[in-house]
Amino acid sequence: MSTENTTPAATTLWVERTGTRRYTGHSSRGAQVLVGSEDVEGVFTPGELLKIALAACTGMSSDAPLARRLGDHYAATVRVSGAADRDAEVYPRLDEELDIDLSGLDADTAQRLLTVVARAVDASCTVGRTLKAGTEVSLTLPTR
């Protein structure tokens, strides 16, 4: 009997410079995203990607409880906003809004579902939990 670890390899992420304040982000799974300044068309800024990551994490964390109650084909949109404090170079507050149609549920059932969804997001949205807790970031600058 094999005791081989079958955990998939961690995804490698990197960005490559493609021009002045323009980068392409890559994953070892083949995904790409265009990143750049706010004044460049067709790209996301790093701050926008942070917000999208938060919204996507919230959506994914709420998926199971919502699908259980509303069915696999429910529609949802997670909006996220928050202005940067340019003096401190931080986003002091990010606001999310999960837009789902609960009109087919009675008020008590809808409220219970919203409670379950909020708990699921609080418990399993890694991006949101990381932002709320803060994280240590280490930058290495190797020389050649």
PDB file of C-alpha atoms in Angstrom:
ATOM      1  CA  MET A   1       0.000   0.000   0.000  1.00  0.00           C
ATOM      2  CA  SER A   2       1.365   3.373  -1.020  1.00  0.00           C
ATOM      3  CA  THR A   3       1.594   6.191   1.505  1.00  0.00           C
ATOM      4  CA  GLU A   4       2.415   8.677  -1.235  1.00  0.00           C
ATOM      5  CA  ASN A   5       1.079  12.173  -0.636  1.00  0.00           C
ATOM      6  CA  THR A   6      -1.483  13.023  -3.338  1.00  0.00           C
ATOM      7  CA  THR A   7      -1.825  16.686  -2.434  1.00  0.00           C
ATOM      8  CA  PRO A   8      -1.602  18.765  -5.625  1.00  0.00           C
ATOM      9  CA  ALA A   9       1.458  20.957  -6.023  1.00  0.00           C
ATOM     10  CA  ALA A  10       1.006  24.555  -4.965  1.00  0.00           C
ATOM     11  CA  THR A  11       0.218  26.961  -7.774  1.00  0.00           C
ATOM     12  CA  THR A  12       3.127  29.223  -8.661  1.00  0.00           C
ATOM     13  CA  LEU A  13       2.247  32.882  -9.283  1.00  0.00           C
ATOM     14  CA  TRP A  14       4.353  35.587 -10.894  1.00  0.00           C
ATOM     15  CA  VAL A  15       4.154  38.816 -12.894  1.00  0.00           C
ATOM     16  CA  GLU A  16       6.278  39.831 -15.846  1.00  0.00           C
ATOM     17  CA  ARG A  17       6.868  43.408 -16.912  1.00  0.00           C
ATOM     18  CA  THR A  18       5.458  44.134 -20.370  1.00  0.00           C
ATOM     19  CA  GLY A  19       5.892  47.925 -20.433  1.00  0.00           C
ATOM     20  CA  THR A  20       5.951  51.036 -18.277  1.00  0.00           C
ATOM     21  CA  ARG A  21       3.725  50.222 -15.263  1.00  0.00           C
ATOM     22  CA  ARG A  22       2.285  47.255 -17.194  1.00  0.00           C
ATOM     23  CA  TYR A  23       2.578  43.620 -16.185  1.00  0.00           C
ATOM     24  CA  THR A  24       1.020  40.285 -17.025  1.00  0.00           C
ATOM     25  CA  GLY A  25       0.213  38.092 -14.062  1.00  0.00           C
ATOM     26  CA  HIS A  26       0.589  34.330 -14.552  1.00  0.00           C
ATOM     27  CA  SER A  27      -0.280  31.145 -12.723  1.00  0.00           C
ATOM     28  CA  SER A  28       1.303  27.756 -13.249  1.00  0.00           C
ATOM     29  CA  ARG A  29      -2.229  26.534 -14.091  1.00  0.00           C
ATOM     30  CA  GLY A  30      -2.186  28.660 -17.268  1.00  0.00           C
ATOM     31  CA  ALA A  31      -4.235  31.684 -16.161  1.00  0.00           C
ATOM     32  CA  GLN A  32      -3.218  35.227 -17.079  1.00  0.00           C
ATOM     33  CA  VAL A  33      -4.363  38.687 -16.030  1.00  0.00           C
ATOM     34  CA  LEU A  34      -3.288  42.082 -17.346  1.00  0.00           C
ATOM     35  CA  VAL A  35      -2.184  44.523 -14.652  1.00  0.00           C
ATOM     36  CA  GLY A  36      -1.269  48.169 -14.916  1.00  0.00           C
ATOM     37  CA  SER A  37      -1.940  51.749 -13.987  1.00  0.00           C
ATOM     38  CA  GLU A  38      -5.397  53.272 -13.816  1.00  0.00           C
ATOM     39  CA  ASP A  39      -4.666  55.263 -16.959  1.00  0.00           C
ATOM     40  CA  VAL A  40      -4.075  52.117 -19.067  1.00  0.00           C
ATOM     41  CA  GLU A  41      -7.099  50.635 -20.855  1.00  0.00           C
ATOM     42  CA  GLY A  42      -7.789  46.910 -20.625  1.00  0.00           C
ATOM     43  CA  VAL A  43      -5.924  46.207 -17.394  1.00  0.00           C
ATOM     44  CA  PHE A  44      -6.737  45.810 -13.722  1.00  0.00           C
ATOM     45  CA  THR A  45      -4.840  47.824 -11.134  1.00  0.00           C
ATOM     46  CA  PRO A  46      -3.342  45.825  -8.263  1.00  0.00           C
ATOM     47  CA  GLY A  47      -5.923  47.407  -5.923  1.00  0.00           C
ATOM     48  CA  GLU A  48      -8.759  46.360  -8.223  1.00  0.00           C
ATOM     49  CA  LEU A  49      -7.406  42.803  -8.217  1.00  0.00           C
ATOM     50  CA  LEU A  50      -7.345  42.867  -4.416  1.00  0.00           C
ATOM     51  CA  LYS A  51     -11.001  43.916  -4.395  1.00  0.00           C
ATOM     52  CA  ILE A  52     -11.943  41.322  -7.011  1.00  0.00           C
ATOM     53  CA  ALA A  53     -10.169  38.642  -4.988  1.00  0.00           C
ATOM     54  CA  LEU A  54     -12.225  39.626  -1.947  1.00  0.00           C
ATOM     55  CA  ALA A  55     -15.503  39.628  -3.885  1.00  0.00           C
ATOM     56  CA  ALA A  56     -14.726  36.294  -5.554  1.00  0.00           C
ATOM     57  CA  CYS A  57     -13.787  34.749  -2.212  1.00  0.00           C
ATOM     58  CA  THR A  58     -17.051  35.955  -0.691  1.00  0.00           C
ATOM     59  CA  GLY A  59     -19.001  34.542  -3.623  1.00  0.00           C
ATOM     60  CA  MET A  60     -17.226  31.204  -3.489  1.00  0.00           C
ATOM     61  CA  SER A  61     -17.581  30.963   0.303  1.00  0.00           C
ATOM     62  CA  SER A  62     -21.326  31.619   0.066  1.00  0.00           C
ATOM     63  CA  ASP A  63     -21.869  29.265  -2.863  1.00  0.00           C
ATOM     64  CA  ALA A  64     -22.661  26.035  -0.996  1.00  0.00           C
ATOM     65  CA  PRO A  65     -25.290  27.393   1.414  1.00  0.00           C
ATOM     66  CA  LEU A  66     -26.960  29.440  -1.318  1.00  0.00           C
ATOM     67  CA  ALA A  67     -26.981  26.551  -3.810  1.00  0.00           C
ATOM     68  CA  ARG A  68     -28.443  24.213  -1.153  1.00  0.00           C
ATOM     69  CA  ARG A  69     -31.368  26.577  -0.600  1.00  0.00           C
ATOM     70  CA  LEU A  70     -31.783  28.255  -4.005  1.00  0.00           C
ATOM     71  CA  GLY A  71     -30.569  25.526  -6.384  1.00  0.00           C
ATOM     72  CA  ASP A  72     -27.389  25.222  -8.413  1.00  0.00           C
ATOM     73  CA  HIS A  73     -28.350  27.867 -10.966  1.00  0.00           C
ATOM     74  CA  TYR A  74     -29.003  30.844  -8.685  1.00  0.00           C
ATOM     75  CA  ALA A  75     -27.678  34.218  -9.838  1.00  0.00           C
ATOM     76  CA  ALA A  76     -25.404  36.272  -7.608  1.00  0.00           C
ATOM     77  CA  THR A  77     -23.283  39.376  -7.962  1.00  0.00           C
ATOM     78  CA  VAL A  78     -20.780  40.499  -5.357  1.00  0.00           C
ATOM     79  CA  ARG A  79     -19.874  44.171  -5.621  1.00  0.00           C
ATOM     80  CA  VAL A  80     -16.908  45.597  -3.754  1.00  0.00           C
ATOM     81  CA  SER A  81     -15.777  49.175  -3.351  1.00  0.00           C
ATOM     82  CA  GLY A  82     -13.428  51.238  -1.281  1.00  0.00           C
ATOM     83  CA  ALA A  83     -11.278  54.253  -1.963  1.00  0.00           C
ATOM     84  CA  ALA A  84      -7.554  54.256  -1.329  1.00  0.00           C
ATOM     85  CA  ASP A  85      -6.048  56.589   1.236  1.00  0.00           C
ATOM     86  CA  ARG A  86      -3.219  57.854  -0.969  1.00  0.00           C
ATOM     87  CA  ASP A  87      -1.363  59.513   1.925  1.00  0.00           C
ATOM     88  CA  ALA A  88      -1.027  56.177   3.746  1.00  0.00           C
ATOM     89  CA  GLU A  89      -1.245  54.010   0.577  1.00  0.00           C
ATOM     90  CA  VAL A  90      -3.850  51.669   2.109  1.00  0.00           C
ATOM     91  CA  TYR A  91      -7.484  50.831   1.606  1.00  0.00           C
ATOM     92  CA  PRO A  92      -8.869  51.721   5.043  1.00  0.00           C
ATOM     93  CA  ARG A  93     -12.263  50.196   4.300  1.00  0.00           C
ATOM     94  CA  LEU A  94     -13.684  47.816   1.704  1.00  0.00           C
ATOM     95  CA  ASP A  95     -17.448  47.430   1.376  1.00  0.00           C
ATOM     96  CA  GLU A  96     -19.040  44.364  -0.175  1.00  0.00           C
ATOM     97  CA  GLU A  97     -22.600  43.778  -1.301  1.00  0.00           C
ATOM     98  CA  LEU A  98     -23.874  40.306  -2.181  1.00  0.00           C
ATOM     99  CA  ASP A  99     -26.842  40.722  -4.518  1.00  0.00           C
ATOM    100  CA  ILE A 100     -29.085  37.642  -4.616  1.00  0.00           C
ATOM    101  CA  ASP A 101     -32.787  37.181  -5.271  1.00  0.00           C
ATOM    102  CA  LEU A 102     -34.486  35.792  -2.176  1.00  0.00           C
ATOM    103  CA  SER A 103     -38.001  36.838  -3.246  1.00  0.00           C
ATOM    104  CA  GLY A 104     -39.066  33.180  -3.430  1.00  0.00           C
ATOM    105  CA  LEU A 105     -38.429  32.733   0.300  1.00  0.00           C
ATOM    106  CA  ASP A 106     -40.520  33.889   3.212  1.00  0.00           C
ATOM    107  CA  ALA A 107     -38.935  36.534   5.444  1.00  0.00           C
ATOM    108  CA  ASP A 108     -37.876  34.143   8.235  1.00  0.00           C
ATOM    109  CA  THR A 109     -36.313  31.638   5.824  1.00  0.00           C
ATOM    110  CA  ALA A 110     -34.515  34.426   3.976  1.00  0.00           C
ATOM    111  CA  GLN A 111     -33.122  35.848   7.227  1.00  0.00           C
ATOM    112  CA  ARG A 112     -31.916  32.404   8.382  1.00  0.00           C
ATOM    113  CA  LEU A 113     -30.219  31.880   5.015  1.00  0.00           C
ATOM    114  CA  LEU A 114     -28.501  35.272   5.219  1.00  0.00           C
ATOM    115  CA  THR A 115     -27.226  34.375   8.699  1.00  0.00           C
ATOM    116  CA  VAL A 116     -25.838  31.063   7.409  1.00  0.00           C
ATOM    117  CA  VAL A 117     -24.230  32.827   4.428  1.00  0.00           C
ATOM    118  CA  ALA A 118     -22.592  35.467   6.637  1.00  0.00           C
ATOM    119  CA  ARG A 119     -21.209  32.733   8.917  1.00  0.00           C
ATOM    120  CA  ALA A 120     -19.903  30.754   5.925  1.00  0.00           C
ATOM    121  CA  VAL A 121     -18.114  33.807   4.543  1.00  0.00           C
ATOM    122  CA  ASP A 122     -16.685  34.723   7.951  1.00  0.00           C
ATOM    123  CA  ALA A 123     -15.463  31.148   8.454  1.00  0.00           C
ATOM    124  CA  SER A 124     -14.047  30.294   5.042  1.00  0.00           C
ATOM    125  CA  CYS A 125     -13.210  33.363   2.954  1.00  0.00           C
ATOM    126  CA  THR A 126      -9.429  33.242   3.203  1.00  0.00           C
ATOM    127  CA  VAL A 127      -8.967  36.607   1.481  1.00  0.00           C
ATOM    128  CA  GLY A 128     -11.408  38.398   3.791  1.00  0.00           C
ATOM    129  CA  ARG A 129      -9.985  36.692   6.869  1.00  0.00           C
ATOM    130  CA  THR A 130      -6.458  37.680   5.827  1.00  0.00           C
ATOM    131  CA  LEU A 131      -7.424  41.303   5.230  1.00  0.00           C
ATOM    132  CA  LYS A 132      -9.227  41.505   8.579  1.00  0.00           C
ATOM    133  CA  ALA A 133      -6.348  39.904  10.481  1.00  0.00           C
ATOM    134  CA  GLY A 134      -3.539  41.613   8.630  1.00  0.00           C
ATOM    135  CA  THR A 135      -0.614  39.633   7.307  1.00  0.00           C
ATOM    136  CA  GLU A 136       3.129  39.772   7.269  1.00  0.00           C
ATOM    137  CA  VAL A 137       4.621  40.396   3.838  1.00  0.00           C
ATOM    138  CA  SER A 138       8.260  39.588   3.120  1.00  0.00           C
ATOM    139  CA  LEU A 139      10.106  40.983   0.090  1.00  0.00           C
ATOM    140  CA  THR A 140      13.392  39.436  -1.037  1.00  0.00           C
ATOM    141  CA  LEU A 141      15.571  41.354  -3.509  1.00  0.00           C
ATOM    142  CA  PRO A 142      18.115  38.888  -4.882  1.00  0.00           C
ATOM    143  CA  THR A 143      20.929  40.256  -7.012  1.00  0.00           C
ATOM    144  CA  ARG A 144      22.574  38.615 -10.026  1.00  0.00           C
TER     145      ARG A 144
END
